[in-house]
Amino acid sequence: MLLKNSRYKEARRFEADDSGQVRCKGTRPREIGPAIGVVEHVIQEGDRLDLLAHHYYSDARLWWRILDANPDLLSGVEISLAERAGEVILIPKAKE
């Protein structure tokens, strides 16, 4: 069950196969559109996505919005800003 304001509320569920079984009970990956209305941020030593979200959105829980706009920040299973000081990332506009 998803919360009514979940970012996955529009994502499709996995469907049953020919035998009628649902092999994966969950939600398919959600669509991520292009970031519109962005601010460029130069990564500083010590930056973290949650701290940037708190700074730009006043809500550290919105870190995923920054990651959505910068998918290249994913390195395997890690999200790392430590070695990216000086690089520019996009901060999407806060939703109105």
XYZ file of N, CA, C and O in Angstrom:
384
model
N 0.845 -1.174 0.000
C 0.000 0.000 0.000
C 0.891 1.238 0.000
O 1.855 1.322 0.736
N 0.547 2.173 -0.842
C 1.313 3.409 -0.938
C 0.541 4.551 -0.290
O -0.689 4.570 -0.313
N 1.267 5.473 0.286
C 0.628 6.661 0.827
C 0.066 7.506 -0.313
O 0.571 7.460 -1.440
N -0.954 8.296 -0.022
C -1.605 9.067 -1.088
C -0.679 10.069 -1.757
O -0.871 10.425 -2.906
N 0.373 10.527 -1.073
C 1.291 11.479 -1.676
C 2.636 10.838 -2.053
O 3.609 11.525 -2.261
N 2.651 9.505 -2.170
C 3.871 8.792 -2.536
C 4.317 9.157 -3.952
O 3.493 9.325 -4.859
N 5.626 9.240 -4.157
C 6.124 9.516 -5.504
C 5.949 8.305 -6.414
O 6.162 8.382 -7.610
N 5.533 7.172 -5.859
C 5.290 5.961 -6.641
C 3.810 5.732 -6.932
O 3.451 4.722 -7.525
N 2.929 6.668 -6.563
C 1.490 6.438 -6.714
C 1.073 6.259 -8.173
O 0.087 5.594 -8.447
N 1.807 6.813 -9.127
C 1.471 6.672 -10.543
C 2.211 5.506 -11.207
O 1.964 5.210 -12.373
N 3.110 4.856 -10.465
C 3.869 3.739 -11.034
C 2.961 2.516 -11.179
O 2.065 2.288 -10.374
N 3.191 1.734 -12.238
C 2.379 0.547 -12.487
C 2.833 -0.618 -11.610
O 4.014 -0.762 -11.311
N 1.887 -1.453 -11.216
C 2.182 -2.673 -10.477
C 2.686 -3.737 -11.458
O 2.425 -3.661 -12.654
N 3.402 -4.732 -10.975
C 3.788 -5.852 -11.818
C 2.533 -6.653 -12.149
O 1.608 -6.732 -11.345
N 2.504 -7.230 -13.324
C 1.319 -7.942 -13.787
C 1.545 -9.445 -13.748
O 2.672 -9.920 -13.762
N 0.438 -10.181 -13.722
C 0.505 -11.644 -13.701
C 1.047 -12.167 -15.028
O 0.803 -11.589 -16.081
N 1.774 -13.298 -14.949
C 2.269 -13.921 -16.179
C 1.167 -14.811 -16.761
O 0.026 -14.801 -16.305
N 1.506 -15.617 -17.767
C 0.512 -16.459 -18.443
C -0.155 -17.460 -17.503
O -1.286 -17.870 -17.738
N 0.554 -17.859 -16.441
C -0.035 -18.814 -15.490
C -0.894 -18.129 -14.433
O -1.488 -18.786 -13.594
N -0.935 -16.804 -14.459
C -1.740 -16.068 -13.491
C -0.995 -15.665 -12.233
O -1.571 -15.081 -11.327
N 0.296 -15.995 -12.165
C 1.091 -15.649 -10.990
C 1.764 -14.298 -11.165
O 2.246 -13.975 -12.253
N 1.822 -13.549 -10.073
C 2.589 -12.308 -10.049
C 3.920 -12.667 -9.409
O 3.985 -12.983 -8.232
N 4.971 -12.653 -10.201
C 6.284 -13.106 -9.724
C 6.958 -12.110 -8.791
O 7.788 -12.465 -7.993
N 6.608 -10.865 -8.934
C 7.202 -9.826 -8.086
C 6.078 -8.950 -7.565
O 5.441 -8.241 -8.334
N 5.823 -9.021 -6.283
C 4.767 -8.195 -5.700
C 5.368 -6.847 -5.359
O 6.113 -6.713 -4.406
N 5.065 -5.911 -6.167
C 5.636 -4.589 -5.955
C 5.249 -3.656 -7.079
O 4.312 -3.903 -7.827
N 6.012 -2.607 -7.198
C 5.728 -1.570 -8.168
C 6.883 -1.454 -9.142
O 8.046 -1.547 -8.757
N 6.559 -1.249 -10.396
C 7.591 -1.040 -11.412
C 8.284 0.300 -11.140
O 7.724 1.164 -10.478
N 9.477 0.480 -11.691
C 10.138 1.785 -11.525
C 9.253 2.900 -12.057
O 8.532 2.734 -13.034
N 9.278 4.035 -11.387
C 8.454 5.155 -11.808
C 9.154 5.930 -12.910
O 10.366 5.872 -13.056
N 8.370 6.628 -13.694
C 8.904 7.468 -14.758
C 9.546 8.707 -14.127
O 8.978 9.312 -13.224
N 10.713 9.061 -14.612
C 11.390 10.269 -14.138
C 11.584 11.169 -15.354
O 12.327 10.846 -16.266
N 10.873 12.272 -15.362
C 10.959 13.210 -16.470
C 12.168 14.120 -16.322
O 12.900 14.065 -15.329
N 12.390 14.969 -17.306
C 13.523 15.895 -17.227
C 13.311 16.927 -16.119
O 12.179 17.291 -15.805
N 14.398 17.353 -15.518
C 14.334 18.388 -14.481
C 14.079 19.732 -15.151
O 14.794 20.126 -16.056
N 13.046 20.409 -14.705
C 12.671 21.703 -15.280
C 12.789 22.768 -14.206
O 12.401 22.539 -13.059
N 13.281 23.925 -14.563
C 13.431 25.007 -13.595
C 14.451 24.636 -12.541
O 14.099 24.357 -11.407
N 15.699 24.597 -12.924
C 16.746 24.124 -12.028
C 17.697 25.242 -11.606
O 17.787 26.274 -12.258
N 18.370 24.971 -10.517
C 19.461 25.820 -10.033
C 20.714 24.971 -10.134
O 20.688 23.776 -9.836
N 21.798 25.553 -10.569
C 23.059 24.820 -10.600
C 23.749 24.980 -9.254
O 23.831 26.088 -8.718
N 24.227 23.877 -8.711
C 24.905 23.881 -7.414
C 26.284 23.265 -7.606
O 26.417 22.182 -8.186
N 27.316 23.936 -7.138
C 28.676 23.391 -7.176
C 28.876 22.598 -5.892
O 28.730 23.126 -4.787
N 29.181 21.317 -6.045
C 29.353 20.443 -4.887
C 30.554 20.898 -4.075
O 31.653 21.104 -4.610
N 30.320 21.054 -2.795
C 31.371 21.426 -1.841
C 31.722 20.210 -0.986
O 30.894 19.309 -0.817
N 32.906 20.185 -0.447
C 33.286 19.112 0.456
C 32.306 19.082 1.628
O 31.957 20.118 2.187
N 31.813 17.910 1.953
C 30.869 17.768 3.054
C 29.406 17.821 2.641
O 28.515 17.585 3.445
N 29.132 18.142 1.360
C 27.744 18.155 0.887
C 27.164 16.746 0.930
O 27.857 15.757 0.652
N 25.894 16.672 1.281
C 25.123 15.427 1.244
C 23.765 15.770 0.654
O 23.296 16.899 0.776
N 23.141 14.790 0.013
C 21.856 15.057 -0.615
C 20.810 15.531 0.390
O 20.042 16.441 0.099
N 20.782 14.939 1.572
C 19.785 15.363 2.563
C 20.037 16.789 3.030
O 19.098 17.570 3.220
N 21.296 17.171 3.172
C 21.616 18.542 3.583
C 21.265 19.540 2.479
O 20.769 20.636 2.762
N 21.522 19.148 1.235
C 21.157 20.023 0.114
C 19.642 20.170 0.012
O 19.126 21.264 -0.224
N 18.918 19.073 0.216
C 17.450 19.137 0.182
C 16.931 20.041 1.300
O 16.011 20.831 1.091
N 17.538 19.952 2.464
C 17.112 20.830 3.568
C 17.386 22.291 3.207
O 16.559 23.172 3.444
N 18.534 22.544 2.614
C 18.899 23.915 2.237
C 17.956 24.480 1.173
O 17.467 25.602 1.301
N 17.710 23.707 0.119
C 16.929 24.224 -1.005
C 15.417 24.080 -0.828
O 14.661 24.869 -1.376
N 14.976 23.043 -0.092
C 13.539 22.779 0.031
C 13.022 22.896 1.469
O 11.837 22.712 1.700
N 13.909 23.109 2.413
C 13.543 23.115 3.838
C 12.941 21.779 4.270
O 12.120 21.724 5.178
N 13.351 20.703 3.601
C 12.873 19.364 3.941
C 13.913 18.346 3.485
O 14.030 18.064 2.284
N 14.667 17.799 4.422
C 15.733 16.858 4.091
C 15.214 15.585 3.439
O 15.947 14.896 2.727
N 13.932 15.274 3.629
C 13.359 14.053 3.058
C 13.183 14.134 1.550
O 12.905 13.130 0.901
N 13.378 15.300 0.958
C 13.215 15.463 -0.491
C 14.527 15.272 -1.260
O 14.651 15.677 -2.412
N 15.509 14.615 -0.642
C 16.802 14.362 -1.277
C 16.645 13.634 -2.604
O 17.421 13.837 -3.534
N 15.626 12.787 -2.722
C 15.415 11.993 -3.931
C 15.138 12.868 -5.151
O 15.421 12.463 -6.274
N 14.586 14.062 -4.944
C 14.325 14.960 -6.078
C 15.639 15.394 -6.723
O 15.738 15.519 -7.942
N 16.649 15.621 -5.889
C 17.971 16.004 -6.413
C 18.590 14.813 -7.139
O 19.163 14.966 -8.219
N 18.446 13.637 -6.593
C 18.978 12.438 -7.243
C 18.269 12.173 -8.569
O 18.906 11.793 -9.552
N 16.949 12.383 -8.617
C 16.218 12.212 -9.874
C 16.783 13.109 -10.974
O 16.851 12.711 -12.129
N 17.178 14.325 -10.616
C 17.710 15.272 -11.602
C 19.165 14.985 -11.956
O 19.671 15.507 -12.944
N 19.822 14.155 -11.155
C 21.250 13.858 -11.346
C 21.509 12.363 -11.187
O 22.227 11.937 -10.276
N 20.936 11.527 -12.042
C 21.075 10.080 -11.865
C 22.519 9.587 -11.923
O 22.825 8.513 -11.404
N 23.409 10.358 -12.513
C 24.814 9.960 -12.581
C 25.492 9.989 -11.210
O 26.626 9.522 -11.066
N 24.818 10.506 -10.188
C 25.383 10.495 -8.833
C 25.378 9.092 -8.243
O 26.077 8.829 -7.275
N 24.579 8.203 -8.823
C 24.563 6.816 -8.363
C 25.818 6.116 -8.865
O 26.125 6.136 -10.046
N 26.513 5.503 -7.957
C 27.713 4.752 -8.302
C 27.533 3.350 -7.740
O 27.792 3.114 -6.569
N 27.044 2.443 -8.569
C 26.717 1.111 -8.068
C 25.520 1.216 -7.148
O 24.465 1.676 -7.545
N 25.706 0.824 -5.905
C 24.614 0.923 -4.923
C 24.806 2.110 -3.996
O 24.055 2.291 -3.057
N 25.834 2.906 -4.248
C 26.131 4.061 -3.395
C 25.759 5.372 -4.084
O 25.797 5.482 -5.295
N 25.415 6.327 -3.239
C 25.259 7.704 -3.703
C 26.388 8.462 -3.036
O 26.440 8.556 -1.820
N 27.302 8.962 -3.821
C 28.463 9.602 -3.226
C 28.708 10.985 -3.820
O 28.758 11.151 -5.030
N 28.853 11.948 -2.930
C 29.247 13.288 -3.343
C 30.681 13.586 -2.912
O 31.257 14.579 -3.337
N 31.235 12.718 -2.072
C 32.532 12.976 -1.460
C 33.634 13.243 -2.479
O 34.468 14.112 -2.274
N 33.651 12.499 -3.572
C 34.726 12.639 -4.560
C 34.326 13.552 -5.713
O 35.010 13.600 -6.726
N 33.232 14.286 -5.573
C 32.735 15.112 -6.670
C 32.808 16.604 -6.376
O 32.145 17.391 -7.051
N 33.579 16.985 -5.385
C 33.715 18.410 -5.061
C 34.137 19.181 -6.309
O 35.009 18.748 -7.061
N 33.473 20.291 -6.558
C 33.755 21.124 -7.708
C 32.862 20.844 -8.904
O 32.770 21.658 -9.816
N 32.202 19.684 -8.923
C 31.280 19.370 -10.020
C 29.968 20.122 -9.825
O 29.593 20.465 -8.709
N 29.283 20.360 -10.921
C 27.994 21.055 -10.884
C 26.879 20.028 -10.986
O 26.916 19.145 -11.845
N 25.885 20.127 -10.078
C 24.694 19.298 -10.162
C 23.478 20.217 -10.273
O 23.572 21.420 -10.014
N 22.379 19.644 -10.697
C 21.140 20.412 -10.861
C 20.233 20.222 -9.651
O 20.056 19.116 -9.180
N 19.677 21.307 -9.169
C 18.711 21.263 -8.079
C 17.371 21.681 -8.691
O 17.200 22.832 -9.102
N 16.416 20.725 -8.803
C 15.132 21.077 -9.398
C 14.374 22.105 -8.569
O 14.535 22.175 -7.351
N 13.569 22.871 -9.246
C 12.740 23.882 -8.606
C 11.814 23.203 -7.585
O 11.307 22.115 -7.827
N 11.605 23.861 -6.460
C 10.679 23.346 -5.455
C 9.275 23.353 -6.033
O 8.895 24.269 -6.755
N 8.523 22.305 -5.749
C 7.136 22.240 -6.235
C 6.321 23.307 -5.544
O 6.554 23.657 -4.415
N 5.359 23.830 -6.250
C 4.534 24.910 -5.689
C 3.299 24.353 -5.053
O 2.843 23.310 -5.239
